[in-house]
Each structure stands twice: as structure tokens, then as C-alpha cells.
Amino acid sequence: MTPRTPKIPHGGDYNPEQWPEEVWDEDHRLFTRAGIDTLTVGVFSWSLTQPAEDTYDFTVLDRVLDRAAAEDRRVCLATGTAAVPPWLAKKYPEVNRTDFEGRRHRYGRRHNFCPGSPAYRRLSTALAGRLAERYADHPALLAWHVNNEYGGACYCDLCADAFRAWLRGRHGTLDALNEAWWTTFWSHRYTDWDQIEPPSALTEHWRGPDHTAFQGITLDHHRFTTDALLGCFLAEKEAIRAHDPDTPVTTNFMGTYRPLDYHRWAPHLDFASWDSYPPLDAPPTVPALAHDLMRGLKDGAPFWLMEQTPSTTACRDVNPLRRPGELRLATFQAVAHGADAALYFQMRASRGACEKYHGAVIGHAGRDDTRVFGEVAALGEELRTLGGATLGARTPARTALLFDWDSWWALEISDGPSRLVRYQDTVHTYYRAAREAGADVDVVPVTADLSAYDVVLAPVLHLVKGDLAPCLEAVAARGGTVLATFLSGRADEHDRAFPTDVPGPLAPLMGVRVDEWDARPADVVHPVRLDGLTAGARLVFEIVRLAGAEPAGTYGADFYAGTPAVTRHRFGAGEAWYVATALDPPGVDHVVRRVLARHGLLGPYAGHPGLETAARVAPDGTRLLFLLNHSTEPARPTARDTVTDLLTGKRTERGEPLGLDPLGVAVLRLE
Ligand code: GLA
Ligand code: ZN
């Protein structure tokens, strides 16, 4: 249940508590000019709302919310528990985290609380409860924003005990745990739960968090950390629900954020929301992948773009500006992928501390004639024009891409075959190929219902769990296509290698057998012949023996020259493709386009570099097509249907050209 609004909420993080109230008058005047209707407040105001353990003071927050209501703006109200106040850390030092190296931190920064601390739990939920009690019926309240960007881990003794308790719940007996972690290796058989240590620089790890002696232990600790922070969220949500039964509750995620398995969180959010800060040199498919992942959290329901910068970030060594038009393009890209809100960090730039140079709608001088303010205001006007046309719309994707945190973790904490294979890079290469070929893609967990998809892409699916293998076989059996790659189907949920031929449970579907694999440095590029194309391949070269599949591409170098690098296996009415090496983007494009073509899923503009398309279907059945021109050249694609651009009102007949400016956007309603 994404909050119900008449149009896309437009606004963002607003910290008026940093300024005297005269400034608020100016803020609201400017908000009206820029079409700002939604303010996220209270994200970092714990030390103001609770200046001491027994003192709550809601004076400022009351005024902020009342003022918003008086101005006809809505509020996304944060519980403010992501940065603990100094008094709390001083009084209850346990609340400070202990890091991976075992150092107990002292008070400082934010996102700094120990999730296992009873004092933190008690005081954060008390605060959330107080806020809900006070504001549940406030006319400005639109949504609850619990905490902020949950992340990180704690290695204190309390968290170590909580880890042991979590392990008992997961494994039941020490025998089962020893078996799962393969502890006979290096003499690790545990005979008492108390002997178990969280994996850290002091225990199983060397050279940082990715080098572990026991992958099974480290994997379980990632899952535990996910659940520990989720426990903090759930406790706050419960405190809110005691006073407010129905205002939607979310917490702002970070897209493809490795430390937390957001799929474990998804059922507990009322709606998903996330903060998008792509590096500005990243291709547009990087934020798009994260949007689609966030949309996949709630079975395709729209999410909120909770934060993006209107202009520049501050946290990077070098912080480029968004060029003219880029904010608009990024915002409509989010909407195209399922965002039902467009919010910024931040409304007014902080005067002090580490984010004072972070971009804001209103800068330090408070002007409304800056370029950035002008672009925000123009966007505000367009979002007003768009009204509710896109709200609640779904993406009619026929292609699914499996995204699996367990596989991500397992792949990147593995010793061998290559530290150079990065999960996100490989997943992104396949995602990008499908998107640039014009396919809408749902990025879904491995537990998703796959029955609606023609194509399922499963890149580097290192762990295969539960009944996934038969589910994928069912996709192919009914005529669909499944694609898997090198380093898939290697290990079970505990990261124990399957005692069978590679790719384990995927082997019957793929129709191949892999006995050996060669890993080479990044600069070694082997040719792979694919139909008429010669692609480059790097990093890992699996040596494939056919077991029913036919070759679709062959290695052109080394002692495996002439053997299959890409295979296709007819399975039931469908097909399974196996790509045994890290093909370069042209190679992946070639394979993915062959797969999509079989199902008629190549988009009409697949040959148009830089032109992104995305479909959405509104709740009343209206079909929408977004055209996003990421190129700095104009584009003139031919309309494939008679369409009306909802931003300009312009109607274009089928077969006529659609004019798109450089970085231009069209939101087309199909007739
Ligand atoms: C994050 C946080 C915000 C702010 C921005 C700056 O997304 O949630 O509080 O620090 O980054 O980019
Ligand atoms: Zn702790």
C-alpha cells in the first residue's frame, strides 16, 4: 500500500529545525513556487525531540507539521532514530557499535547504534511510539519513515550472543550447524554454542570482510545482521502501529546495497522506498537496475524515490554536477520504472557540517533564480501536469532477472576461482543487454513466482536453494527460456559445493557438465565465436562438456579452443542457455537478443542507442510508454501506435516521428 496521493509527491528531506522560523516563511514561499507538496521531516532530530532521557519536547516538530498542514503540504514523518543523541551514548555506552576490528566506538557520526543494545531498542521504540501517539491523526501525515538507510554491523558481546541465539533458531542443533559450516575442515567442530564467535578481523577473516576461512559462517552472519537491523525496524513499526493502525510505513533503502538482504525485509514494509545516488559516469541502466530491484520488493507495486540530489553529492572525493536536464531525465526514469514519488535530499542546504556543499533545492543564499531551483520548479510544474496518470501503474514485464543476495555474498567471499568476478557487474551486464534491447525487466528474488515470464535471466546464481531448479525447469518446459552463466549452481544455501557435476541442480536443465575452469587476470581476453560475431571473454573460462546441449559459441584460444563457451539446450517446449565465461557487452547483447527475439521481446527501438523505453499499465488499463533520450543528440523515433504525450498534450499518429530533445522525455499514452 503505497500512500494514496492525487499526484506524484514532489519534495524531500527538510530540516527547518536548523533555522529560525523567519527562514521557514521563505522556505514555504519557495516551495509553492517549485511545486513542492511533500516534506520528509525529523530524520535527524532525536536530540531536539528528546534532549534528555525523561524529557520529550515536540515544540519544533509540532510547528513544522502544523505549518506544513497550513500550507497544504504533506509530511513523510521520520522517527529520527538513525543518529543517537550524545546523552544517550554517554549514559548507555553499549549503544555505540563495536567494529569489525573489535574496537568499541565512542560517540560520533550517525547510523551508529548497536542493533542488539537493549537501551537503543527501548529508547528508539519509545520515541517512535511517542511520535505516533502525537501525530497519527495529524492532517499533514502521509507516511512513516523509520530510521534512515539502515546498514552496517556490530561485533559487540551483546551482538555475539544474539548471533548465537539466531544460529540456534536457524540450525537447531550443533550437529546441524557443524554439518552446514563444514567445520571438520581446520578443526572447527563446535561442542558448545558459546564457542561460536562472529566472523571478524579477530576471528575468521583476514584482508577485510571478503576474506573468510569459513564462507558458511560469514554467510550466516550477513543473514543475521540483516535480521538484527530488521528487528530494530519491526520494533519501531510495532510501536507506531500501537497508535496508528494504517498510515503506510517504510524505511529508505539504498538500491543494490550489499550488506542487507532487502528481500528479507520486503514483506515487512508497507511500501518500498530508496535513495538514488548513482555515480554520474554510470550508464543509465545502473540506477534503472536498482529501480527495478526496488519495484521487485513488493511484487511490482510502485515504490518511492525517497532521495536523490537535485544537483551534486558531497560524500565523494569528486562530486560532479548534474548537467542541465539530467535531473529531469533521472526523475522521469524513476517514474518510468515504477516510482510513485519524486523526492530530493535536500530542500535547503545545511550551513555547517559535512553536507554543507551537498546540492539542495534552495542553496545557502536562499535564491529562487538559480539554475537548480529553476529545473526543480519546472519539474514541479510537469508533475502537476501529469497528475495521477502514472500512480499505481504496473510494469508489464515478460522478462525476469533473478537477484539473490546470498549468491552475491557467496560469490564475493569465495576463495577461488577469481576475486575479479563481481556480482553486480555481471548482473548489470545482462540487465543492460535486456533493457537496451527494449525489454521491460522485473528484478525479482529467487523465490518469486516465475509463471508469468517468458524469459528468466539468472546470471552468476552461485547458490541454488529450495525448489528453484524445478521452478526454472518448469519455465523452460512450458516454452520459456532460462539463461544461466558461469559460476552458477555451484553451492547450496550453506555454500557447500554440490556433490554432483557442475552446474549442480541446474545441470539437467542446462544440458552441460563442467569439470574444470580457468581463471585469468583481467587483461587476458580470449575470443569467443558467436554466430558471425567474435566477442571477447575474460576472468573465468569454464570448460564445458555437452550433455544434451548444443554449442552456440566456442572459445578461440588456449587448450580449450574449439570447445563450447555458450550453449543452448532444448528442454520441453523451451530452451536453456548457458554462458560459461564473462563475455564482453557485445557478446552478452548478442546472446540476450537471440533469447529475447525467440519470444518477440525485442523492443521497437532496440536499434536506437541511448533511447530507453519503459512501459507501465495504469490501474484503469491505460497503457503508458516512457521514452527517455539519454543521448545528447536529438532523437526522432517513429511512433508505433497513435500516442498522446501527457507532458505536452501533443498527439502523434502511428508511423509519424516523435521528436525528442537531447536528454528529452516523453510520457506517452497509447490509444
Ligand atoms: C543519504 C542520507 C541523507 C544524506 C544523503 C546525502 O541518502 O539518507 O541523510 O546524507 O545521503 O547524499
Ligand atoms: Zn552490538
XYZ file of C-alpha atoms and ligand atoms in Angstrom:
684
model
C 0.000 0.000 0.000
C 1.904 2.924 -1.402
C 0.461 6.109 0.162
C -2.568 7.406 -1.705
C -1.932 10.799 -3.274
C -3.618 12.697 -6.119
C -0.309 13.127 -7.960
C 3.349 12.180 -7.660
C 4.551 13.622 -4.343
C 7.323 16.148 -5.047
C 9.635 17.434 -2.334
C 12.132 15.844 0.003
C 14.211 15.982 3.172
C 13.583 19.198 5.021
C 15.352 20.211 8.225
C 13.777 23.507 9.313
C 14.958 22.850 12.864
C 18.348 24.082 11.659
C 16.966 27.593 11.073
C 14.927 30.303 12.781
C 11.271 30.476 11.805
C 11.706 33.542 9.550
C 13.570 31.222 7.233
C 10.626 28.809 7.234
C 8.414 31.550 5.773
C 10.819 31.923 2.927
C 11.057 28.148 2.518
C 7.322 27.777 2.101
C 7.129 30.665 -0.336
C 9.792 28.940 -2.438
C 8.157 25.527 -2.058
C 4.976 26.894 -3.554
C 6.930 28.335 -6.470
C 8.618 24.982 -7.084
C 5.528 22.807 -6.799
C 6.779 21.156 -3.600
C 3.966 19.333 -1.829
C 5.731 16.715 0.325
C 8.353 17.152 3.055
C 10.333 14.445 4.810
C 10.936 15.751 8.306
C 12.534 14.662 11.547
C 15.164 12.362 10.061
C 17.903 13.663 12.360
C 16.047 15.400 15.161
C 16.271 12.926 18.050
C 18.478 15.246 20.138
C 15.873 18.001 19.744
C 12.736 15.956 20.390
C 14.313 14.164 23.344
C 17.018 16.351 24.900
C 17.291 14.044 27.942
C 16.041 10.597 28.836
C 12.966 11.874 30.686
C 12.301 14.915 28.536
C 10.420 14.956 25.286
C 9.951 18.267 23.535
C 7.762 18.335 20.463
C 7.516 22.107 20.159
C 9.571 22.365 16.998
C 8.096 19.313 15.317
C 4.569 20.490 16.149
C 5.280 23.764 14.405
C 6.868 22.056 11.425
C 3.870 19.767 10.912
C 1.264 22.431 11.629
C 2.949 24.774 9.232
C 3.075 22.092 6.546
C -0.640 21.391 7.023
C -1.472 25.093 6.895
C 0.389 25.324 3.594
C -1.418 22.289 2.232
C 1.697 20.159 2.162
C 2.014 16.556 3.335
C 4.687 15.119 5.560
C 6.660 11.911 5.458
C 7.496 11.741 9.145
C 10.754 10.132 10.224
C 11.186 8.501 13.595
C 14.663 10.021 13.711
C 16.362 7.036 15.285
C 19.309 6.773 12.876
C 21.527 9.211 14.790
C 21.510 8.814 18.549
C 21.880 11.900 20.748
C 25.088 12.380 22.756
C 23.368 11.950 26.152
C 22.175 8.510 25.163
C 25.600 7.279 24.115
C 27.170 8.717 27.259
C 24.612 7.147 29.567
C 24.479 3.782 27.779
C 27.873 3.214 26.130
C 26.652 -0.202 24.913
C 24.709 1.692 22.242
C 27.945 2.558 20.438
C 28.917 -0.022 17.863
C 31.898 -2.336 18.001
C 33.514 -2.544 14.588
C 34.887 -5.408 12.515
C 38.320 -4.914 14.108
C 36.774 -5.216 17.570
C 37.044 -1.549 18.530
C 34.211 -0.218 20.650
C 33.387 3.179 19.178
C 32.746 6.299 21.167
C 30.061 8.828 20.394
C 30.152 10.297 16.897
C 28.677 10.384 13.388
C 25.316 8.707 12.646
C 23.985 5.243 11.728
C 25.996 4.447 14.792
C 23.796 2.345 17.060
C 24.270 -1.269 18.092
C 21.178 -3.187 16.954
C 21.488 -5.541 19.920
C 21.583 -2.800 22.543
C 18.590 -3.016 24.924
C 18.884 0.706 25.678
C 18.728 1.564 21.990
C 15.767 -0.737 21.446
C 13.865 0.662 24.419
C 14.531 4.323 23.664
C 14.098 4.155 19.883
C 10.772 2.361 20.135
C 9.643 4.723 22.892
C 10.395 7.659 20.612
C 8.617 6.079 17.647
C 5.617 5.362 19.871
C 5.503 8.917 21.208
C 5.645 10.346 17.713
C 2.864 8.069 16.529
C 0.738 8.888 19.549
C 1.131 12.572 18.860
C 0.888 12.725 15.086
C -1.189 9.709 13.986
C -4.164 11.943 13.254
C -2.249 14.965 12.082
C -3.696 16.202 8.791
C -0.224 16.550 7.265
C 0.841 12.956 7.926
C 1.229 10.944 4.729
C 3.736 8.201 5.583
C 6.145 6.987 8.258
C 9.868 6.913 7.540
C 11.513 4.649 10.109
C 15.178 5.333 10.875
C 17.347 6.101 7.834
C 19.407 3.957 5.485
C 19.873 1.006 7.822
C 23.270 -0.581 7.392
C 26.471 -1.856 8.921
C 27.105 -4.478 11.551
C 28.113 -4.588 15.183
C 30.552 -7.045 16.761
C 29.989 -6.348 20.456
C 29.366 -9.076 23.028
C 25.618 -8.435 23.013
C 25.523 -8.897 19.255
C 27.694 -12.018 19.552
C 25.128 -13.502 21.959
C 22.320 -12.501 19.639
C 24.176 -14.198 16.768
C 24.399 -17.429 18.793
C 20.688 -17.280 19.605
C 19.916 -16.661 15.940
C 22.059 -19.663 14.967
C 20.159 -21.912 17.377
C 16.952 -20.809 15.696
C 18.359 -21.476 12.259
C 20.248 -24.724 12.806
C 18.548 -26.224 15.857
C 21.444 -28.432 16.890
C 25.206 -28.083 16.928
C 25.425 -31.187 14.761
C 23.402 -29.468 12.081
C 25.497 -26.316 12.390
C 28.771 -28.264 12.180
C 27.477 -30.023 9.092
C 26.275 -26.804 7.465
C 29.515 -24.945 8.101
C 31.703 -27.952 7.242
C 33.600 -27.405 10.463
C 35.668 -30.570 10.383
C 37.794 -28.534 7.987
C 40.546 -26.807 10.015
C 39.427 -28.477 13.232
C 36.462 -26.218 13.911
C 33.918 -28.679 15.340
C 31.903 -26.762 17.944
C 30.790 -28.578 21.075
C 29.105 -25.625 22.772
C 27.187 -22.671 21.326
C 29.323 -20.332 23.430
C 32.401 -21.298 21.432
C 30.991 -19.615 18.351
C 32.467 -16.216 17.505
C 31.050 -13.741 14.993
C 33.311 -13.730 11.922
C 35.511 -10.631 12.084
C 39.077 -9.413 11.705
C 39.784 -11.010 15.092
C 38.380 -14.412 14.166
C 37.791 -15.948 10.719
C 38.737 -13.026 8.465
C 41.927 -11.628 7.034
C 42.332 -8.784 4.498
C 38.866 -7.465 5.350
C 35.272 -8.631 5.148
C 35.574 -10.649 1.905
C 38.360 -12.994 3.010
C 36.974 -15.621 5.343
C 38.117 -19.086 6.318
C 34.520 -20.264 6.583
C 32.070 -18.985 3.992
C 29.199 -20.682 5.811
C 29.871 -18.703 8.993
C 30.231 -15.401 7.186
C 27.070 -16.022 5.136
C 25.080 -16.743 8.266
C 26.462 -13.594 9.857
C 25.301 -11.492 6.893
C 21.843 -13.022 7.269
C 21.908 -12.435 10.998
C 22.942 -8.786 10.546
C 20.113 -8.308 8.065
C 17.691 -9.747 10.617
C 19.173 -7.815 13.544
C 18.591 -4.482 11.837
C 15.220 -5.675 10.572
C 14.375 -6.374 14.214
C 15.029 -2.695 15.001
C 12.724 -1.667 12.170
C 9.991 -4.076 13.226
C 10.131 -2.878 16.821
C 9.659 0.725 15.733
C 6.919 -0.226 13.323
C 5.094 -2.070 16.079
C 5.398 0.981 18.331
C 3.893 3.110 15.556
C 1.095 0.627 14.905
C 0.050 0.748 18.576
C -1.199 4.286 17.876
C -1.598 4.473 14.132
C -3.207 1.439 12.523
C -2.937 2.429 8.913
C -0.560 5.167 7.784
C 1.912 3.381 5.467
C 5.348 2.689 6.946
C 8.617 2.479 5.038
C 12.337 2.873 5.523
C 14.626 4.251 2.854
C 16.805 1.606 1.210
C 19.903 2.060 -0.903
C 19.171 0.009 -4.015
C 21.863 -2.546 -4.743
C 23.313 -2.328 -1.243
C 25.297 -5.465 -0.487
C 25.254 -5.626 3.333
C 21.490 -6.117 3.739
C 19.307 -8.667 2.007
C 16.348 -6.417 1.267
C 14.306 -9.416 0.169
C 14.193 -10.488 3.821
C 12.810 -7.047 4.696
C 10.348 -6.656 1.858
C 7.298 -8.389 3.391
C 7.518 -6.091 6.423
C 7.423 -2.776 4.573
C 4.095 -1.303 3.584
C 5.827 0.141 0.549
C 9.397 0.236 -0.681
C 11.407 3.437 -0.942
C 15.009 4.153 -1.809
C 17.704 6.773 -2.195
C 19.307 7.003 -5.623
C 22.827 8.401 -5.876
C 24.358 6.765 -8.933
C 27.884 7.811 -9.848
C 27.303 10.339 -12.587
C 29.508 8.477 -15.045
C 27.458 5.283 -14.625
C 25.292 4.257 -17.582
C 21.556 4.894 -17.080
C 20.991 1.163 -16.642
C 22.755 1.357 -13.256
C 20.019 3.366 -11.497
C 17.429 1.558 -13.633
C 18.548 -1.823 -12.282
C 18.191 -0.513 -8.738
C 14.727 0.904 -9.507
C 13.619 -2.442 -10.888
C 15.086 -4.251 -7.883
C 13.185 -1.937 -5.546
C 9.977 -2.427 -7.554
C 10.510 -6.168 -7.256
C 10.480 -5.963 -3.451
C 6.708 -5.614 -3.300
C 5.708 -7.793 -6.266
C 5.887 -4.930 -8.717
C 3.990 -2.366 -6.647
C 5.201 1.217 -7.099
C 7.935 2.467 -4.785
C 9.014 5.919 -3.678
C 12.143 7.645 -4.833
C 12.841 8.915 -1.316
C 16.024 10.827 -2.084
C 18.126 11.974 -4.994
C 20.287 15.029 -5.293
C 18.934 17.915 -7.351
C 22.493 18.770 -8.364
C 25.529 17.305 -6.594
C 26.540 14.999 -3.769
C 29.157 15.835 -1.154
C 30.404 12.481 0.099
C 32.580 11.537 -2.856
C 36.154 12.644 -3.412
C 34.984 14.448 -6.531
C 31.332 15.459 -6.798
C 30.254 16.362 -10.324
C 27.154 18.409 -11.059
C 24.096 17.041 -12.730
C 24.110 18.748 -16.117
C 21.104 20.805 -17.273
C 18.286 18.382 -17.995
C 19.815 15.438 -16.153
C 17.699 15.814 -13.022
C 14.531 15.804 -15.113
C 15.670 12.776 -17.071
C 16.654 10.861 -13.909
C 13.325 11.703 -12.291
C 11.241 10.532 -15.222
C 13.437 7.452 -15.460
C 12.497 6.634 -11.857
C 8.821 7.170 -12.679
C 9.181 5.039 -15.802
C 10.482 2.207 -13.622
C 7.725 2.435 -11.042
C 8.395 5.387 -8.732
C 5.236 6.978 -7.417
C 7.148 9.775 -5.639
C 9.984 12.127 -6.611
C 11.767 13.411 -3.520
C 15.125 15.088 -3.013
C 17.799 15.263 -0.489
C 17.530 18.125 0.422
C 15.219 21.113 0.411
C 17.594 23.672 1.927
C 21.366 23.295 2.131
C 22.823 22.840 5.590
C 25.098 25.685 6.651
C 27.506 23.558 8.612
C 28.997 20.089 8.911
C 29.864 17.538 6.261
C 26.903 18.052 3.927
C 27.105 21.810 3.603
C 28.180 21.501 -0.048
C 25.570 18.857 -0.858
C 23.142 20.005 -3.515
C 19.776 21.358 -2.409
C 16.689 22.857 -3.973
C 17.424 26.048 -2.022
C 21.068 26.998 -1.583
C 22.754 28.996 1.184
C 21.780 32.297 -0.391
C 18.093 31.315 -0.471
C 17.635 32.328 -4.101
C 14.867 31.238 -6.434
C 16.671 32.284 -9.614
C 19.386 29.624 -9.648
C 19.549 27.048 -12.432
C 18.841 24.229 -9.993
C 15.823 25.912 -8.462
C 14.542 26.627 -11.964
C 14.871 22.996 -13.020
C 13.158 21.784 -9.854
C 10.329 24.268 -10.340
C 9.896 23.252 -13.986
C 9.769 19.612 -12.916
C 7.219 20.527 -10.253
C 5.061 22.020 -12.989
C 5.379 18.919 -15.180
C 4.498 16.612 -12.308
C 1.419 18.753 -11.701
C 0.504 18.396 -15.374
C 0.969 14.632 -15.180
C -1.359 14.487 -12.174
C -2.292 10.960 -11.178
C -1.791 9.379 -14.625
C 1.086 7.121 -13.573
C 0.113 6.373 -9.977
C -0.299 2.723 -9.159
C 0.771 1.710 -12.672
C 2.467 -1.668 -13.092
C 5.258 -2.810 -15.383
C 4.073 -5.476 -17.831
C 7.425 -7.299 -17.926
C 7.767 -10.700 -19.621
C 11.435 -10.957 -18.630
C 12.636 -11.645 -15.105
C 16.151 -11.278 -13.789
C 16.898 -13.219 -10.610
C 18.711 -11.163 -7.992
C 19.976 -13.033 -4.958
C 21.852 -11.539 -2.011
C 23.019 -14.983 -0.874
C 24.649 -15.526 -4.262
C 26.137 -12.028 -4.170
C 27.682 -12.644 -0.765
C 28.830 -16.182 -1.550
C 30.434 -15.166 -4.834
C 32.364 -12.274 -3.335
C 33.565 -14.026 -0.167
C 34.759 -17.031 -2.131
C 38.399 -18.049 -2.295
C 38.600 -19.148 -5.892
C 38.186 -19.193 -8.746
C 38.557 -15.419 -9.117
C 38.196 -12.377 -6.909
C 37.752 -10.340 -10.063
C 34.232 -11.581 -10.768
C 31.877 -9.056 -9.183
C 28.225 -9.932 -8.798
C 26.795 -6.517 -9.605
C 28.938 -6.097 -12.704
C 27.831 -9.399 -14.178
C 24.178 -8.921 -13.260
C 24.277 -5.412 -14.674
C 25.781 -6.619 -17.965
C 22.809 -8.962 -18.510
C 20.269 -6.441 -17.261
C 21.690 -3.772 -19.534
C 21.608 -6.080 -22.537
C 17.921 -6.847 -21.966
C 16.977 -3.232 -21.309
C 18.891 -1.884 -24.296
C 17.122 -4.466 -26.426
C 13.872 -2.876 -25.278
C 12.608 -5.481 -22.814
C 10.913 -4.466 -19.587
C 12.595 -6.431 -16.818
C 11.359 -7.410 -13.381
C 14.278 -7.895 -10.995
C 12.994 -10.490 -8.566
C 14.067 -12.780 -5.738
C 14.710 -16.457 -6.422
C 11.502 -17.250 -4.553
C 9.355 -15.216 -6.978
C 6.520 -16.796 -8.913
C 8.064 -17.223 -12.369
C 4.932 -18.405 -14.121
C 4.261 -15.057 -15.840
C 7.637 -14.791 -17.558
C 8.810 -15.892 -20.990
C 12.453 -15.281 -20.187
C 14.308 -15.781 -16.912
C 17.879 -14.496 -16.659
C 19.946 -15.987 -13.844
C 23.463 -14.527 -14.035
C 26.094 -15.775 -11.552
C 23.474 -17.556 -9.474
C 26.139 -19.047 -7.266
C 23.839 -20.599 -4.662
C 20.845 -22.636 -5.695
C 18.345 -23.042 -2.885
C 14.983 -24.642 -2.233
C 12.940 -25.631 -5.251
C 14.471 -23.112 -7.623
C 15.888 -25.709 -10.024
C 12.499 -27.386 -10.678
C 10.867 -23.941 -10.965
C 13.363 -22.979 -13.661
C 12.819 -26.312 -15.390
C 9.107 -25.549 -15.395
C 9.757 -22.218 -17.139
C 11.593 -23.990 -19.953
C 9.218 -26.957 -20.059
C 6.261 -24.685 -20.857
C 8.155 -22.949 -23.641
C 10.118 -20.219 -21.854
C 13.845 -19.584 -21.928
C 16.186 -19.709 -18.948
C 19.697 -18.297 -19.137
C 22.402 -19.074 -16.574
C 26.091 -18.228 -16.553
C 29.471 -19.347 -15.279
C 29.715 -19.767 -11.511
C 26.012 -20.601 -11.233
C 24.641 -23.665 -9.466
C 27.855 -24.156 -7.522
C 26.796 -24.383 -3.910
C 23.871 -24.950 -1.586
C 22.439 -22.422 0.862
C 25.356 -23.036 3.264
C 27.874 -22.536 0.447
C 28.768 -26.224 0.373
C 29.668 -27.381 -3.117
C 27.122 -29.752 -4.611
C 28.461 -33.306 -4.645
C 27.462 -33.600 -8.315
C 28.519 -32.292 -11.696
C 28.595 -28.507 -12.142
C 26.217 -26.648 -12.515
C 24.663 -28.747 -9.762
C 20.869 -28.778 -9.722
C 20.867 -26.676 -12.913
C 22.816 -29.319 -14.862
C 19.808 -31.270 -16.229
C 18.195 -28.046 -17.432
C 21.368 -26.632 -18.958
C 22.378 -29.910 -20.551
C 26.042 -29.334 -19.805
C 28.708 -30.609 -17.471
C 31.645 -28.518 -16.252
C 34.671 -30.299 -14.792
C 37.270 -27.540 -14.887
C 37.536 -23.786 -15.019
C 40.418 -21.499 -15.797
C 40.700 -18.054 -14.195
C 42.997 -15.437 -15.728
C 43.990 -11.843 -14.944
C 41.715 -9.054 -16.159
C 43.898 -8.220 -19.156
C 43.652 -11.698 -20.674
C 40.914 -11.590 -23.308
C 40.002 -14.760 -25.172
C 37.955 -14.600 -28.355
C 34.602 -16.374 -28.390
C 32.962 -17.047 -31.732
C 29.209 -16.495 -31.614
C 27.445 -16.930 -34.935
C 29.142 -14.294 -37.109
C 30.478 -12.271 -34.195
C 33.753 -12.567 -32.324
C 33.236 -11.415 -28.749
C 35.791 -11.013 -26.003
C 35.704 -13.123 -22.848
C 37.550 -12.588 -19.584
C 38.099 -13.618 -15.981
C 36.716 -17.154 -15.877
C 36.646 -19.784 -18.616
C 34.633 -22.828 -17.720
C 35.357 -25.884 -19.811
C 32.043 -27.293 -20.931
C 31.165 -30.828 -21.953
C 27.880 -31.170 -23.760
C 25.281 -33.343 -22.083
C 22.340 -32.676 -24.368
C 23.004 -29.023 -25.165
C 24.384 -27.786 -28.486
C 27.195 -25.241 -28.803
C 26.140 -21.680 -29.640
C 29.573 -20.143 -29.197
C 33.095 -21.538 -28.965
C 36.360 -20.500 -27.370
C 39.034 -19.370 -29.789
C 42.124 -19.649 -27.585
C 44.167 -21.782 -25.213
C 43.902 -25.546 -24.853
C 40.113 -25.256 -24.798
C 39.976 -23.569 -28.229
C 37.131 -25.030 -30.235
C 35.149 -26.150 -27.164
C 31.773 -24.616 -26.219
C 31.693 -21.271 -24.398
C 27.952 -20.703 -24.877
C 25.388 -23.473 -25.188
C 21.703 -23.886 -25.923
C 19.658 -26.817 -24.690
C 16.165 -27.630 -25.897
C 14.168 -28.510 -22.842
C 10.485 -29.350 -23.101
C 8.897 -26.695 -25.295
C 11.579 -24.181 -24.325
C 15.303 -23.611 -24.054
C 18.109 -23.193 -21.574
C 21.211 -21.155 -22.349
C 24.488 -21.465 -20.505
C 27.202 -18.829 -20.863
C 30.396 -20.309 -19.455
C 32.553 -17.188 -19.369
C 32.353 -13.435 -18.707
C 31.525 -12.266 -22.214
C 32.031 -8.610 -23.014
C 28.904 -6.474 -23.519
C 28.670 -7.078 -27.307
C 28.781 -10.824 -26.638
C 26.142 -10.629 -23.918
C 23.994 -8.384 -26.144
C 24.162 -10.962 -28.895
C 23.097 -13.844 -26.666
C 20.400 -11.898 -24.836
C 18.938 -10.549 -28.083
C 18.743 -14.079 -29.507
C 16.887 -15.169 -26.385
C 14.501 -12.206 -26.410
C 13.873 -12.490 -30.150
C 12.598 -16.023 -29.712
C 9.765 -14.598 -27.606
C 9.165 -11.464 -29.673
C 10.511 -9.326 -26.834
C 12.902 -7.109 -28.769
C 11.593 -3.569 -28.405
C 10.846 -1.424 -31.473
C 13.684 0.947 -30.605
C 16.309 -1.672 -29.819
C 18.497 -0.263 -32.571
C 18.419 3.263 -31.136
C 21.420 3.712 -28.834
C 20.657 5.976 -25.902
C 16.890 5.707 -26.247
C 15.401 3.968 -23.235
C 11.818 2.755 -23.272
C 9.722 1.557 -20.364
C 6.079 0.531 -20.246
C 3.616 0.930 -17.396
C -0.046 -0.013 -17.241
C -2.271 2.191 -15.075
C -4.849 0.614 -12.768
C -7.615 1.525 -15.258
C -5.788 -0.327 -18.022
C -4.344 2.750 -19.738
C -1.066 1.818 -21.396
C 1.826 4.229 -20.913
C 5.134 4.258 -22.738
C 8.054 6.296 -21.463
C 10.723 7.385 -23.931
C 13.922 8.614 -22.323
C 16.618 10.027 -24.552
C 19.903 9.576 -22.696
C 21.813 10.918 -25.657
C 22.993 14.493 -26.049
C 21.722 14.300 -29.648
C 18.038 14.717 -30.505
C 16.106 11.540 -31.380
C 13.260 11.029 -33.858
C 11.874 7.546 -33.290
C 8.787 6.561 -35.251
C 5.588 6.194 -33.251
C 4.463 2.542 -33.285
C 0.979 3.445 -32.073
C -1.047 6.582 -32.028
C 0.021 8.280 -28.827
C -0.515 11.410 -26.774
C 2.343 12.889 -24.781
C 0.932 13.572 -21.332
C 3.537 16.286 -20.667
C 2.819 18.352 -23.772
C -0.630 17.163 -24.842
C 0.779 16.552 -28.325
C -0.799 13.732 -30.314
C 1.307 11.728 -32.763
C -0.210 9.329 -35.293
C 1.182 5.874 -35.686
C 4.045 5.974 -38.191
C 4.880 9.616 -37.597
C 8.148 10.683 -35.971
C 8.278 11.588 -32.302
C 10.677 14.422 -31.595
C 12.849 14.084 -28.502
C 15.333 16.744 -27.466
C 18.773 15.800 -26.145
C 18.062 14.291 -22.682
C 14.394 14.604 -23.619
C 11.488 12.695 -22.147
C 8.058 11.704 -23.432
C 5.327 10.111 -21.359
C 3.058 8.635 -23.994
C -0.471 7.390 -23.547
C -1.302 4.728 -26.115
C -4.677 4.905 -27.822
C 21.760 9.697 2.320
C 21.085 10.096 3.597
C 20.847 11.558 3.715
C 22.011 12.346 3.185
C 22.279 11.943 1.765
C 23.400 12.734 1.135
O 20.925 9.245 1.352
O 19.892 9.399 3.825
O 20.643 11.852 5.070
O 23.131 12.101 3.965
O 22.640 10.590 1.747
O 23.656 12.276 -0.164
Zn 26.358 -4.695 19.196
